[in-house]
Amino acid sequence: MGNPVTENPLATRSDVQRAVRQLVAPLEPHHSPGGALVRVGAAGASFPNHEAGIEGYARSLWGIATLAAGGGEFDGWERYRAGLVNGTDPEHPEYWGTIADGRQKVVEGSCLGMALGLVPEQLWEPLDEAERERVQTWLTAANGEWIPDNNWRFFRVLANVGLSSVEAPFDRQQVATDLDRLETFALDDGWYADGPDAPVDYYCAWTMHVEGLLYAWLAEDDPERAARFRRRAIEFASEYRHLFEPSGRAVPYGRSLTYRFAQAAFWGALALVGRDADLPWGEIRGLWLRNLRWWFDQPIFAADGTLTVGYRYPSQKMTERYNSPSSPYWAFRAFLPLIVDADHPFWTADERPLPELDRQRPIEAADLLVRREPDHVVAFTGGTAAPRYRNKYDKFAYSSHFGFGVDDGIAGLDACGIDSTLVVSTDGEHFRGRTAALDGSVDDGVAASTWDPFDDVTVSTKVLPVGPWHVRIHQLEAARAIETAEGGFALPTTEERYADDVRETTEGQMAAVSFEDFSGLRAVGGGDRCEPAVTTPVPNTNVQHPRTAVPVLSRSFEPGSYRFATAVLGVPGTASPTAWTEPPTVEWTWSGATIGDGEGETRQTVSLEQQ
């Protein structure tokens, strides 16, 4: 049994209301007898299975609470009320346990707070005094406890604000403390970091802004802070749209990608800023709907219609340790615009396509350089030192079409996430990439990084787009003999890897692979010897495609100082791009390199001095 949401046109408000019901219906068989737990699979996470059941219950509230708050019909409230009562009752077998010391229950408490604030007539008013007291006790238990110093602070805020909305006791000072801290994470142009010295990624959109706007909607007694949250969101909108293709598909980058259409949540949450926004409402609505449509057209559903763990298809290999089978329902926060009335301009404006955006756009707060080609968006980055999430932040480039691969944790070039990066090895089997001792930045159209794969090896790299290509210029300082391997984009292939129509080219100083799309790279700048090859990464390690092939250039170096450069091309929808015959050129200078555009014209000169 599939999910009828895949046939939903997602064009009108009623279509989206129906989509919520279509997505929630497959969860019904997975409710526990007492209604407090919803667990859709047997795989484990870093927290107990019991908490994964709480996660499934709470996260689905993002869909049904927003649906009901805007007048949409849902006939399962009796079960959800029973779940809330039983889950907060220490005497019931399905009791959720207490919130303490940063456990996963803190996250899910925010979902309950959101729902209390939006639909008190369903989850609060029918409860008796003893039941209300138990709910209040459960939600406030996190106050004063240690939690991670990042987006988690918003979870505690929403739990308290939900209680405030129903005039139940809450900790006003805790809310103020958490919000003050969250505002210190604000960056330029509406961006937020996910904590002190933390990565800047999708958490800015689907948590910091979404929950900030929801707070502004619920907290009537804090108008000045609410105005700041709204202003930052409006500023962010002009930046965030650069990560989306005209089709609605977005660039996969960073962690927690199993939340999938949470990518659209920000566009929906903008409906909560009021009736004025800098972008046209038709453009905002179009970005939201096209992302939802793209996702519902992908193989993200299990046979029973529930959401699977993975990104564009089911896969555990690209997930994080905190992803349980219930985690993907965080995507339900995309349904926030159902709260606002049907006469809101979000709903009355005609859906509009993306306007023509800059071909190249620096997103300074996130240290990204975004390059747009027809139906293809690539984000270049200097990398972020995030060892726990290797490959999710340390690639040279992140592509909306080609996706990216992750390390499979075993030896070999096919298991190290070789696409769109350079790795270093001393034995030809175990490879280290840009995660180690990384210092990265984006400035003046160049993504730069310096990293130390070993104590006595340093690699400095400058990456810059040149037409449809991008050029990587490397400077290597090595006190030992090493090998490097450098990969292009990961090209999707068929089920049969060696089908006749998958073409490989490995000759001279270039490697390429093509099958409907094209991916290739060439050594440029003259002189350096390299070994071209095409490797087939371990299946299911790419976030977009189950099977891929990656062109690779390998080089060997004795101890010393070296410079080398590589030009990389990835083109969706063509197996023989004309640009492949006119690669960029690199000419070394005393202090750097001069890059040509492939037709003899100088692009720019790049310094190779270490940062």
XYZ file of C-alpha atoms in Angstrom:
611
model
C 0.000 0.000 0.000
C 1.445 3.339 -1.019
C 0.533 6.758 0.227
C -2.192 8.719 -1.605
C -0.319 11.931 -0.792
C 1.870 11.150 -3.813
C -1.178 11.834 -6.018
C -2.123 15.028 -4.180
C -1.619 18.093 -6.449
C -0.685 20.314 -3.464
C -2.091 23.404 -5.113
C -4.660 24.759 -2.637
C -5.070 25.112 1.103
C -7.577 22.246 1.117
C -5.072 20.073 -0.779
C -2.504 20.641 1.962
C -5.050 20.003 4.716
C -5.854 16.705 3.014
C -2.123 15.946 2.717
C -1.745 16.155 6.499
C -4.509 13.617 6.978
C -3.013 11.411 4.261
C 0.380 11.444 6.003
C -1.008 10.862 9.492
C -3.337 8.007 8.525
C -0.518 5.430 8.051
C 0.567 6.072 11.664
C -2.678 4.745 13.114
C -1.606 1.064 13.277
C 1.578 2.120 15.051
C -0.092 3.772 18.062
C 0.326 1.975 21.359
C -2.824 0.786 23.165
C -2.769 3.814 25.463
C -2.037 6.232 22.627
C 1.120 7.695 24.208
C 3.620 6.084 21.840
C 3.922 5.924 18.053
C 6.772 3.743 16.830
C 7.010 3.011 13.125
C 10.083 0.775 12.962
C 12.463 -1.476 14.857
C 15.787 0.290 14.202
C 17.536 1.863 17.179
C 18.883 5.306 18.001
C 21.139 6.706 20.722
C 18.130 6.996 23.036
C 15.820 4.184 24.241
C 13.084 2.771 22.017
C 10.524 4.110 24.475
C 11.676 7.642 23.692
C 11.441 6.942 19.980
C 7.775 6.165 20.625
C 7.348 9.514 22.361
C 9.044 11.101 19.352
C 6.513 9.592 16.954
C 3.576 10.767 19.060
C 4.876 14.289 19.614
C 6.211 15.069 16.149
C 3.001 14.083 14.427
C 1.358 16.866 16.453
C 3.073 19.389 14.180
C 0.745 18.207 11.441
C -2.546 17.720 13.228
C -2.270 20.727 15.567
C -1.594 23.147 12.731
C -4.356 21.496 10.712
C -6.891 21.930 13.512
C -5.726 25.435 14.469
C -6.683 26.610 10.995
C -10.083 24.941 11.029
C -9.109 21.675 9.323
C -10.864 18.448 10.267
C -9.159 15.587 12.117
C -11.098 12.801 13.820
C -8.321 11.279 15.923
C -8.113 13.761 18.781
C -9.525 11.371 21.376
C -6.557 9.048 20.893
C -4.052 11.917 21.110
C -5.694 13.277 24.290
C -5.490 9.820 25.819
C -1.839 9.649 24.828
C -1.075 12.951 26.531
C -2.882 11.917 29.704
C -1.296 8.461 29.837
C 2.183 9.591 28.840
C 2.354 12.081 31.714
C 0.860 9.725 34.312
C 3.573 7.994 36.433
C 1.088 5.214 37.238
C 0.385 4.319 33.616
C 2.404 1.613 31.766
C 3.088 4.053 28.906
C 4.397 6.826 31.168
C 7.026 8.835 29.311
C 9.350 9.165 32.299
C 10.800 12.428 33.562
C 12.720 14.982 31.521
C 16.239 15.227 32.883
C 19.772 16.046 31.780
C 19.209 16.768 28.107
C 17.365 13.593 27.247
C 15.425 13.360 23.982
C 12.183 14.084 25.815
C 13.197 17.754 26.020
C 12.937 17.959 22.239
C 9.501 16.373 22.153
C 8.278 18.623 24.961
C 8.443 21.493 22.475
C 5.920 19.707 20.252
C 3.518 19.441 23.180
C 3.996 23.103 24.034
C 3.320 24.055 20.420
C 0.126 21.988 20.396
C -1.141 23.390 23.696
C -0.648 26.887 22.353
C -2.431 26.193 19.062
C -5.274 23.814 20.024
C -5.956 24.080 23.765
C -9.564 23.077 23.063
C -8.286 19.626 22.052
C -5.405 18.931 24.441
C -6.001 21.059 27.545
C -9.574 22.147 28.122
C -11.023 18.586 28.143
C -8.544 17.506 30.865
C -9.461 17.512 34.548
C -7.370 19.354 37.124
C -5.230 16.352 38.091
C -4.457 15.573 34.441
C -3.526 19.180 33.739
C -1.229 19.240 36.743
C 0.610 16.128 35.515
C 1.066 17.648 32.034
C 2.390 20.858 33.592
C 4.762 18.930 35.846
C 6.108 16.892 32.942
C 6.709 19.903 30.690
C 8.416 22.058 33.323
C 10.799 19.348 34.536
C 13.468 20.528 32.070
C 13.623 23.982 33.658
C 16.958 24.432 35.391
C 18.397 21.252 33.895
C 21.409 21.118 31.592
C 20.559 20.943 27.914
C 22.779 21.402 24.845
C 23.672 25.054 24.259
C 22.132 25.306 20.800
C 18.725 25.053 19.131
C 17.570 22.874 22.042
C 16.960 26.033 24.067
C 14.005 26.775 21.813
C 12.493 23.421 22.783
C 12.367 24.437 26.444
C 11.021 27.857 25.445
C 8.095 26.362 23.526
C 7.242 23.949 26.338
C 6.926 26.881 28.739
C 5.159 29.171 26.275
C 2.592 26.473 25.571
C 1.797 26.332 29.280
C 1.621 30.125 29.399
C -0.906 30.050 26.564
C -3.283 27.952 28.680
C -2.558 30.010 31.823
C -0.774 27.155 33.553
C 2.271 27.719 35.796
C 5.547 28.069 33.863
C 9.028 29.518 34.375
C 9.113 33.022 32.894
C 12.741 33.557 33.882
C 13.826 30.325 32.197
C 12.150 31.471 28.987
C 13.922 34.836 29.115
C 17.291 33.227 29.844
C 16.994 30.775 26.962
C 15.764 33.398 24.513
C 18.535 35.820 25.458
C 21.073 33.074 24.833
C 19.484 32.075 21.520
C 19.687 35.654 20.292
C 23.457 35.649 20.831
C 23.615 33.046 18.046
C 22.182 35.533 15.526
C 24.450 36.403 12.589
C 24.201 38.834 9.693
C 21.455 38.671 7.044
C 19.045 36.781 9.272
C 21.215 33.715 9.800
C 21.813 31.898 13.090
C 24.604 29.592 14.165
C 23.424 26.453 15.931
C 25.230 27.398 19.123
C 28.619 28.934 19.951
C 31.258 28.113 17.307
C 28.769 25.725 15.693
C 27.971 24.981 12.045
C 25.537 27.181 10.145
C 23.140 24.966 8.207
C 19.483 24.033 7.803
C 18.894 24.234 11.555
C 18.818 27.981 10.992
C 15.759 27.567 8.773
C 13.818 24.676 10.259
C 14.376 25.321 13.977
C 15.789 28.746 14.803
C 13.450 30.640 12.488
C 10.459 28.325 12.616
C 10.369 28.249 16.404
C 11.248 31.930 16.645
C 8.252 32.814 14.470
C 6.013 30.437 16.388
C 7.135 32.095 19.629
C 6.329 35.488 18.128
C 2.858 34.155 17.213
C 2.110 32.778 20.705
C 3.882 35.213 23.046
C 1.697 38.317 23.015
C 3.497 39.814 26.022
C 6.941 40.068 24.338
C 6.369 42.356 21.332
C 9.923 43.712 21.016
C 11.545 40.293 20.824
C 8.790 39.032 18.536
C 9.495 41.944 16.183
C 13.197 40.993 16.086
C 12.377 37.385 15.230
C 10.095 38.522 12.429
C 12.641 40.987 11.059
C 15.417 38.392 10.994
C 13.150 35.932 9.212
C 12.321 38.452 6.515
C 16.043 39.178 6.033
C 16.821 35.460 5.860
C 14.251 34.799 3.145
C 16.275 36.637 0.493
C 19.296 34.467 1.333
C 17.636 31.094 1.826
C 15.986 30.995 -1.599
C 19.400 30.712 -3.273
C 19.655 27.090 -2.040
C 16.627 25.988 -4.092
C 16.291 24.922 -7.714
C 13.328 26.175 -9.785
C 11.890 22.641 -9.396
C 11.756 22.993 -5.609
C 14.685 20.658 -4.925
C 17.211 22.049 -2.441
C 20.934 21.540 -1.872
C 21.560 18.745 0.684
C 24.106 20.002 3.197
C 24.849 19.276 6.851
C 23.269 16.952 9.373
C 19.704 15.809 10.089
C 18.785 15.577 6.427
C 16.304 12.814 7.234
C 13.914 15.623 8.215
C 13.442 16.085 4.452
C 10.626 18.539 3.752
C 11.490 20.451 6.899
C 13.421 22.364 4.212
C 10.067 23.949 3.329
C 9.109 24.759 6.926
C 10.685 28.209 6.874
C 8.714 29.256 3.797
C 5.509 28.154 5.489
C 6.414 29.793 8.796
C 6.780 33.134 7.019
C 2.977 33.241 6.982
C 3.283 33.989 10.717
C 5.150 37.285 10.199
C 1.873 39.025 9.393
C 0.729 40.275 6.020
C 3.879 42.125 4.974
C 7.077 40.500 3.706
C 9.898 41.705 1.493
C 9.461 38.857 -0.999
C 6.179 38.566 -2.923
C 3.778 36.168 -1.210
C 3.349 34.274 -4.465
C 7.083 33.577 -4.553
C 7.100 32.449 -0.912
C 4.161 30.131 -1.461
C 5.740 28.787 -4.644
C 8.991 27.932 -2.865
C 7.018 26.127 -0.159
C 4.745 24.149 -2.453
C 7.396 23.157 -4.991
C 9.629 21.766 -2.257
C 6.725 19.739 -0.847
C 5.788 18.455 -4.314
C 9.372 17.464 -5.067
C 9.629 15.518 -1.822
C 6.311 13.714 -2.231
C 7.460 12.583 -5.666
C 10.525 10.830 -4.206
C 10.703 7.240 -2.819
C 10.628 8.363 0.827
C 7.637 6.261 1.935
C 7.541 2.697 3.221
C 5.047 0.223 1.793
C 2.537 1.144 4.508
C 2.812 4.868 3.741
C 4.971 5.875 6.714
C 8.070 7.998 6.258
C 11.365 6.113 6.125
C 14.754 7.129 7.485
C 17.080 8.506 4.810
C 17.144 11.437 2.429
C 15.866 10.979 -1.134
C 15.408 7.232 -0.562
C 15.557 4.921 2.486
C 19.078 4.572 3.917
C 20.481 4.268 7.424
C 24.045 4.899 6.282
C 23.745 8.664 5.922
C 21.893 9.250 9.195
C 23.008 10.358 12.654
C 22.988 8.369 15.865
C 19.970 10.339 17.120
C 17.762 9.343 14.156
C 15.090 6.830 15.141
C 12.361 5.491 12.816
C 10.104 8.255 14.167
C 12.565 11.096 13.597
C 11.509 11.980 10.015
C 8.210 13.342 11.309
C 10.057 16.507 12.288
C 9.225 17.360 8.666
C 5.610 17.992 9.755
C 6.595 21.471 10.916
C 6.318 22.354 7.223
C 2.547 22.614 7.725
C 2.605 25.780 9.865
C 0.875 28.014 7.267
C -2.323 26.039 7.838
C -2.654 28.111 11.029
C -3.400 31.345 9.211
C -6.789 32.139 7.714
C -7.666 31.361 4.115
C -7.724 35.094 3.327
C -4.072 35.547 4.302
C -1.974 36.648 1.274
C 0.074 33.461 1.688
C -3.028 31.620 0.427
C -4.636 34.209 -1.821
C -1.522 35.114 -3.856
C -1.002 33.243 -7.103
C 1.916 30.837 -6.918
C 4.965 32.352 -8.636
C 8.206 30.784 -9.885
C 11.599 31.760 -8.597
C 12.786 34.969 -10.218
C 16.084 34.988 -12.053
C 18.681 34.982 -9.276
C 22.362 35.878 -9.358
C 24.413 33.169 -11.009
C 26.872 33.447 -8.140
C 25.942 34.471 -4.614
C 28.119 34.536 -1.496
C 26.233 33.629 1.676
C 28.732 35.082 4.073
C 27.148 34.132 7.394
C 27.080 30.454 6.395
C 30.485 30.531 4.639
C 28.912 29.289 1.413
C 29.402 30.387 -2.173
C 26.332 29.426 -4.208
C 26.605 28.896 -7.955
C 23.510 28.461 -10.113
C 23.362 26.674 -13.467
C 20.139 25.667 -15.227
C 18.376 23.167 -12.913
C 21.508 22.745 -10.807
C 22.664 24.563 -7.673
C 26.081 24.013 -6.116
C 27.220 25.382 -2.757
C 30.993 25.680 -2.323
C 32.416 25.836 1.164
C 35.710 26.166 2.960
C 34.454 23.425 5.261
C 33.510 23.280 8.913
C 35.397 21.327 11.546
C 32.672 18.870 12.601
C 34.373 15.461 13.070
C 31.177 13.777 14.292
C 29.500 14.633 10.990
C 32.321 13.942 8.573
C 31.472 14.540 4.906
C 28.336 16.524 5.818
C 30.308 19.754 6.175
C 33.816 19.122 4.800
C 33.251 18.642 1.042
C 34.482 21.210 -1.469
C 31.037 21.317 -3.092
C 27.445 20.300 -2.309
C 25.182 19.727 -5.309
C 21.384 19.793 -5.493
C 21.494 17.094 -8.202
C 24.502 14.897 -7.471
C 24.171 14.991 -3.687
C 27.122 13.824 -1.613
C 28.481 10.583 -0.193
C 29.416 9.696 3.374
C 32.191 7.629 4.888
C 31.132 4.004 5.348
C 33.642 3.433 8.126
C 35.732 0.805 6.344
C 39.006 0.988 4.444
C 39.223 1.702 0.744
C 38.701 4.519 -1.697
C 35.131 3.379 -2.303
C 34.208 3.838 1.359
C 35.726 7.196 2.324
C 33.221 9.581 0.760
C 35.649 10.491 -2.041
C 33.218 12.581 -4.096
C 33.776 16.363 -4.160
C 36.784 16.230 -1.892
C 40.473 15.409 -1.588
C 41.719 12.737 0.814
C 45.223 11.859 2.004
C 46.697 8.452 2.848
C 49.999 6.932 3.897
C 49.094 3.341 3.011
C 46.642 3.636 0.104
C 43.853 2.071 2.173
C 42.964 4.498 4.968
C 42.138 8.071 3.942
C 41.757 11.334 5.804
C 39.835 14.329 4.515
C 39.176 17.946 5.425
C 37.635 17.310 8.820
C 41.022 17.195 10.540
C 42.269 20.506 12.037
C 40.264 22.483 9.501
C 40.269 26.257 9.058
C 37.898 27.342 6.291
C 36.393 30.535 4.902
C 34.658 32.030 1.865
C 35.765 35.422 0.609
C 35.773 37.330 -2.677
C 34.366 34.436 -4.701
C 36.847 31.864 -3.350
C 36.272 29.058 -0.838
C 39.525 28.572 1.065
C 40.712 26.026 3.601
C 43.805 24.795 5.380
C 43.840 21.460 7.149
C 46.310 18.984 8.649
C 45.480 15.375 7.793
C 48.636 14.410 9.729
C 50.836 16.332 12.170
C 53.500 16.745 9.503
C 51.225 17.245 6.479
C 49.348 20.447 5.635
C 47.037 21.043 2.685
C 45.844 24.496 1.643
C 43.102 24.666 -0.990
C 41.347 27.450 -2.876
C 38.161 26.591 -4.796
C 36.509 28.967 -7.261
C 33.805 28.607 -9.912
C 34.838 29.221 -13.533
C 31.830 29.063 -15.863
C 30.173 25.645 -15.460
C 33.423 24.297 -13.971
C 35.052 24.827 -10.629
C 38.801 24.828 -10.070
C 40.575 23.510 -6.975
C 44.084 24.819 -6.395
C 46.098 22.907 -3.795
C 49.340 23.582 -1.976
C 50.810 20.608 -0.149
C 53.506 20.611 2.544
C 54.506 17.067 3.493
C 57.301 15.778 5.693
C 56.485 12.188 4.729
C 55.567 10.294 1.588
C 51.830 10.396 0.972
C 49.163 9.639 -1.592
C 46.209 11.869 -2.429
C 42.948 11.040 -4.172
C 40.534 13.636 -5.451
C 36.962 13.000 -6.529
C 34.464 14.749 -8.767
C 30.706 14.735 -8.357
C 29.020 11.404 -7.599
C 27.158 10.406 -10.743
C 23.986 8.294 -10.349
C 24.038 5.006 -12.251
C 21.620 2.192 -13.001
C 20.898 -0.883 -10.914
C 23.435 -2.787 -12.992
C 26.610 -0.816 -12.386
C 28.408 -1.976 -15.526
C 25.529 -1.470 -17.965
C 26.711 -0.755 -21.511
C 25.385 2.782 -21.407
C 27.559 3.815 -18.438
C 30.656 5.258 -20.079
C 33.986 5.753 -18.355
C 36.969 7.759 -19.570
C 40.322 7.370 -17.843
C 43.224 8.607 -19.881
C 46.109 10.994 -19.458
C 45.263 13.456 -16.730
C 41.500 13.177 -16.795
C 38.725 10.920 -15.523
C 35.047 11.071 -16.392
C 31.901 8.991 -16.141
C 28.586 9.575 -17.890
C 25.132 8.062 -17.859
C 22.327 10.514 -18.569
C 24.409 12.992 -16.517
C 28.116 13.792 -16.698
C 30.853 14.023 -14.060
C 34.516 14.568 -14.821
C 37.734 16.141 -13.593
C 41.081 17.053 -15.154
C 44.493 17.910 -13.851
C 45.221 21.482 -14.994
C 48.201 23.754 -14.614
C 50.545 21.320 -16.364
C 53.260 19.003 -15.188
C 51.813 16.944 -12.367
C 51.457 13.221 -12.854
C 48.248 11.544 -11.803
C 46.422 8.264 -12.156
C 42.814 8.562 -13.398
C 40.145 6.078 -12.377
C 36.440 5.677 -11.739
C 35.452 4.268 -8.355
C 32.072 2.874 -7.315
C 31.248 3.952 -3.763
C 29.570 1.563 -1.351
C 25.842 1.493 -2.186
C 23.461 3.697 -0.198
C 26.168 6.071 1.006
C 25.099 8.929 -1.276
C 22.194 10.977 0.068
C 20.528 11.384 -3.342
C 21.289 8.175 -5.231
C 21.606 4.522 -4.072
C 24.324 3.713 -6.630
C 26.946 6.123 -7.884
C 30.245 6.312 -9.734
C 32.914 8.921 -8.991
C 35.787 9.977 -11.283
C 39.032 10.160 -9.316
C 42.561 11.473 -9.834
C 45.216 9.899 -7.582
C 48.705 11.317 -7.034
C 51.814 10.205 -5.116
C 54.239 12.576 -3.398
C 57.605 12.219 -1.724
C 58.359 14.562 1.186
C 58.425 18.161 -0.015
C 56.370 21.138 -1.124
C 53.993 20.840 -4.084
C 51.331 22.681 -6.023
C 48.669 21.038 -8.150
C 45.268 21.984 -9.522
C 42.138 20.205 -10.705
C 39.189 21.381 -12.797
C 35.848 19.706 -12.040
C 32.680 19.567 -14.133
C 29.272 18.117 -13.291
C 26.341 18.541 -15.683
C 22.883 17.030 -15.114
C 20.906 15.804 -18.087
C 23.696 15.444 -20.641
C 26.267 12.732 -21.147
C 28.540 14.803 -23.429
C 28.767 18.454 -22.363
C 30.546 20.736 -24.818
C 32.268 22.479 -21.903
C 34.362 19.324 -21.322
C 36.480 20.200 -24.357
C 37.315 23.672 -23.017
C 38.526 23.258 -19.438
C 39.889 26.150 -17.411
C 43.643 26.671 -17.307
C 45.992 27.345 -14.417
C 49.349 29.078 -14.678
C 51.514 29.210 -11.599
C 52.936 32.528 -10.399
C 55.481 33.197 -7.687
C 52.820 33.649 -5.002
C 49.791 31.932 -6.438
C 47.996 30.937 -9.618
C 46.306 32.635 -12.542
C 43.117 30.949 -13.713
C 41.871 31.167 -17.299
C 38.367 30.407 -18.482
C 39.321 27.783 -21.054
C 39.298 30.231 -23.945
C 42.513 32.050 -23.085
C 40.917 34.832 -21.055
C 42.096 35.420 -17.498
C 39.548 34.752 -14.795
C 41.509 35.937 -11.771
C 44.687 35.466 -9.775
C 44.516 33.564 -6.502
C 47.081 33.756 -3.709
C 48.241 30.459 -2.256
C 49.507 31.838 1.024
C 48.254 29.809 3.953
C 45.475 31.386 5.991
